[in-house]
Amino acid sequence: ASLEDVLAQFEAALQHYQQLWDGLDDLDAQAWVIEPTAAPRSVVYRRIALGHHVSLALTLDPAQPWALPLDCRFMGSDAAVAPLRQRLHDNRGCWQAGRLLRENLEAVLGVALPQRQGADAEDASADCAICYAYRLPPAEGQLPAGGEEGESPDINCDNAACGKPFHRRCLVEWLNSDTSTRQSFNTLFGACPYCSAPITVKAVPA
């Protein structure tokens, strides 16, 4: 094959993934992408902020970038996540192949995706409400799991009016410093640092 033929094949291969990249580029530009912060073309995973301290992690199928992602995982308080999960289930039929990924997500979930610099940025933030960081460096003597840069917030206040996210380690330290916190076996029972609603956390992850 001539160099011209090889170039044509290469361009055809790139064109095959153009819809995938267009959708991800639009999402990166128009939504609040929590992670990855700077994704190469090969990464088809995104975690985006939805508001009320809820985020959605999704992984696209490069062979079917127009389809509803099979891997969609909501993160946040149960009270805030439940209606979004129900909408995703009920409105799956509204997903249209001709729309951008962001447009489909907004149509199916019934929400406008917030932007990092928008007026609702504080409400959408996934940063820990104790240390105000997203990634928490590994504890001394520990290696980050799975190649991650550090722990991300994975505990949310279940009060629907609060929903603040916390690193497990930050919350454990906070509750241990509060004399009203009770412990039963490996579980700490205390109050949310922001709204004082009941909150529980494993003192040591299982």
Coordinates of C-alpha atoms in Angstrom, one line a residue:
A1 CA 0.0 0.0 0.0
S2 CA 1.2 3.5 -0.8
L3 CA 1.7 6.2 1.8
E4 CA -1.4 7.8 0.5
D5 CA -3.4 4.7 1.1
V6 CA -2.1 4.3 4.7
L7 CA -2.9 8.0 5.4
A8 CA -6.5 7.4 4.1
Q9 CA -6.9 4.4 6.3
F10 CA -5.6 6.3 9.3
E11 CA -8.0 9.2 8.6
A12 CA -10.9 6.7 8.3
A13 CA -10.0 5.2 11.6
L14 CA -10.0 8.6 13.2
Q15 CA -13.3 9.5 11.7
H16 CA -14.8 6.4 13.3
Y17 CA -14.2 7.9 16.7
Q18 CA -15.1 11.5 15.9
Q19 CA -18.6 11.3 17.4
L20 CA -17.1 10.0 20.6
W21 CA -14.5 12.8 20.8
D22 CA -17.1 15.5 19.9
G23 CA -19.3 14.4 22.7
L24 CA -16.5 14.3 25.3
D25 CA -15.1 17.6 24.1
D26 CA -18.5 19.3 24.5
L27 CA -18.9 17.7 27.9
D28 CA -15.5 18.9 29.0
A29 CA -16.2 22.4 27.8
Q30 CA -19.8 22.9 28.9
A31 CA -20.1 20.8 32.1
W32 CA -18.2 20.5 35.4
V33 CA -15.9 17.5 34.9
I34 CA -14.6 16.5 38.3
E35 CA -12.2 13.9 36.9
P36 CA -10.1 13.3 34.9
T37 CA -8.7 16.8 35.0
A38 CA -6.9 16.5 31.7
A39 CA -7.9 13.4 29.8
P40 CA -6.1 12.0 26.7
R41 CA -8.2 10.9 23.8
S42 CA -8.0 7.3 25.0
V43 CA -9.9 8.0 28.2
V44 CA -13.7 7.5 27.9
Y45 CA -14.5 7.9 31.6
R46 CA -15.9 11.1 33.1
R47 CA -17.2 12.1 36.5
I48 CA -19.4 15.1 36.3
A49 CA -21.1 17.3 38.9
L50 CA -24.9 17.4 38.9
G51 CA -25.6 19.8 41.7
H52 CA -26.6 19.3 45.4
H53 CA -23.2 17.6 45.9
V54 CA -24.2 14.8 43.6
S55 CA -22.0 13.5 40.7
L56 CA -22.3 11.0 37.9
A57 CA -19.5 8.7 36.8
L58 CA -19.9 7.3 33.3
T59 CA -17.9 5.3 30.8
L60 CA -18.7 5.5 27.1
D61 CA -18.5 2.6 24.7
P62 CA -16.1 3.8 21.9
A63 CA -17.9 1.5 19.5
Q64 CA -21.3 3.1 20.3
P65 CA -20.6 6.6 21.6
W66 CA -24.2 7.7 20.7
A67 CA -25.7 5.0 23.0
L68 CA -26.7 5.4 26.7
P69 CA -23.6 4.5 28.7
L70 CA -24.0 1.1 30.3
D71 CA -21.8 2.1 33.2
C72 CA -23.6 5.1 35.0
R73 CA -22.9 5.4 38.7
F74 CA -24.4 8.2 40.9
M75 CA -22.4 9.4 43.9
G76 CA -23.9 11.5 46.7
S77 CA -26.5 11.3 49.5
D78 CA -29.2 8.7 49.1
A79 CA -31.9 11.4 49.3
A80 CA -30.4 13.3 46.4
V81 CA -29.3 10.3 44.3
A82 CA -32.6 8.3 44.4
P83 CA -34.7 10.6 42.2
L84 CA -31.9 11.0 39.6
R85 CA -31.5 7.2 39.4
Q86 CA -35.3 6.8 39.0
R87 CA -35.3 9.4 36.2
L88 CA -32.5 7.6 34.4
H89 CA -34.5 4.4 34.6
D90 CA -37.8 6.0 33.5
N91 CA -36.4 8.2 30.7
R92 CA -34.0 5.8 29.0
G93 CA -36.3 5.9 25.9
C94 CA -35.6 9.7 25.6
W95 CA -32.0 9.1 24.7
Q96 CA -31.5 10.1 21.1
A97 CA -28.5 9.0 18.9
G98 CA -28.4 12.3 17.1
R99 CA -27.8 14.4 20.2
L100 CA -24.6 15.3 22.0
L101 CA -23.8 13.3 25.2
R102 CA -24.4 16.4 27.4
E103 CA -27.8 17.1 25.7
N104 CA -28.9 13.5 26.3
L105 CA -27.9 13.6 29.9
E106 CA -29.8 16.8 30.5
A107 CA -32.9 15.5 28.7
V108 CA -32.9 12.1 30.5
L109 CA -32.1 13.4 34.0
G110 CA -34.2 16.6 33.7
V111 CA -31.4 18.9 35.0
A112 CA -29.1 21.4 33.5
L113 CA -25.5 20.4 34.0
P114 CA -23.7 23.0 36.2
Q115 CA -20.5 24.7 35.1
R116 CA -17.5 25.0 37.4
Q117 CA -17.7 28.8 37.3
G118 CA -21.5 29.1 37.5
A119 CA -23.6 30.7 40.2
D120 CA -24.4 27.2 41.5
A121 CA -20.8 26.1 41.7
E122 CA -20.7 25.8 45.5
D123 CA -23.8 23.6 45.5
A124 CA -22.3 21.4 42.9
S125 CA -18.9 21.0 44.4
A126 CA -17.6 17.5 45.1
D127 CA -14.7 18.8 47.3
C128 CA -14.5 17.5 50.9
A129 CA -16.4 19.9 53.1
I130 CA -13.8 19.5 55.9
C131 CA -10.5 19.9 54.1
Y132 CA -11.9 21.7 51.0
A133 CA -9.9 19.5 48.6
Y134 CA -11.0 16.8 46.2
R135 CA -8.0 14.5 46.3
L136 CA -6.6 13.6 49.8
P137 CA -3.0 12.5 49.7
P138 CA -2.5 8.9 50.9
A139 CA -1.8 8.5 54.6
E140 CA 1.8 8.2 55.6
G141 CA 3.1 4.8 54.9
Q142 CA 0.2 4.0 52.5
L143 CA 0.4 3.7 48.7
P144 CA -2.5 5.0 46.6
A145 CA -4.8 2.2 45.4
G146 CA -5.2 1.5 41.7
G147 CA -2.8 4.2 40.7
E148 CA -5.1 7.0 41.9
E149 CA -3.6 10.2 43.1
G150 CA -5.3 9.9 46.5
E151 CA -8.7 9.4 48.2
S152 CA -11.7 11.2 46.8
P153 CA -14.8 12.1 48.9
D154 CA -17.0 9.0 49.2
I155 CA -19.3 9.9 52.2
N156 CA -22.2 12.3 52.0
C157 CA -24.5 13.7 54.6
D158 CA -27.9 12.1 54.1
N159 CA -29.8 15.2 55.0
A160 CA -31.4 16.3 51.7
A161 CA -30.9 19.9 52.6
C162 CA -27.2 19.4 53.1
G163 CA -25.7 16.5 51.3
K164 CA -22.1 17.7 51.9
P165 CA -19.4 15.3 50.7
F166 CA -16.5 14.2 52.9
H167 CA -13.3 12.1 52.7
R168 CA -13.7 9.1 55.0
R169 CA -10.5 9.9 56.7
C170 CA -11.4 13.6 57.3
L171 CA -14.8 12.6 58.7
V172 CA -13.3 10.0 61.0
E173 CA -10.9 12.5 62.4
W174 CA -13.6 15.1 62.8
L175 CA -16.0 12.7 64.6
N176 CA -13.2 11.4 66.8
S177 CA -12.5 15.0 68.0
D178 CA -16.2 15.5 68.9
T179 CA -17.0 14.3 72.4
S180 CA -20.6 13.6 71.5
T181 CA -19.6 10.9 69.0
R182 CA -20.5 7.3 69.9
Q183 CA -18.7 4.2 68.6
S184 CA -20.1 0.7 68.2
F185 CA -17.6 -1.8 67.1
N186 CA -16.0 -0.3 64.0
T187 CA -18.7 2.3 63.3
L188 CA -18.8 6.0 64.5
F189 CA -22.1 7.6 65.1
G190 CA -22.0 11.4 65.2
A191 CA -23.3 14.7 63.7
C192 CA -22.6 16.3 60.3
P193 CA -20.2 19.2 60.8
Y194 CA -22.5 21.4 58.8
C195 CA -26.1 20.6 59.6
S196 CA -25.8 18.4 62.7
A197 CA -27.9 15.7 61.1
P198 CA -26.9 12.1 62.2
I199 CA -24.0 10.7 60.2
T200 CA -22.2 7.4 60.4
V201 CA -18.8 6.2 59.1
K202 CA -16.7 3.1 59.4
A203 CA -13.7 4.0 61.6
V204 CA -11.5 1.7 59.6
P205 CA -12.7 0.7 56.0
A206 CA -13.6 -3.0 55.7

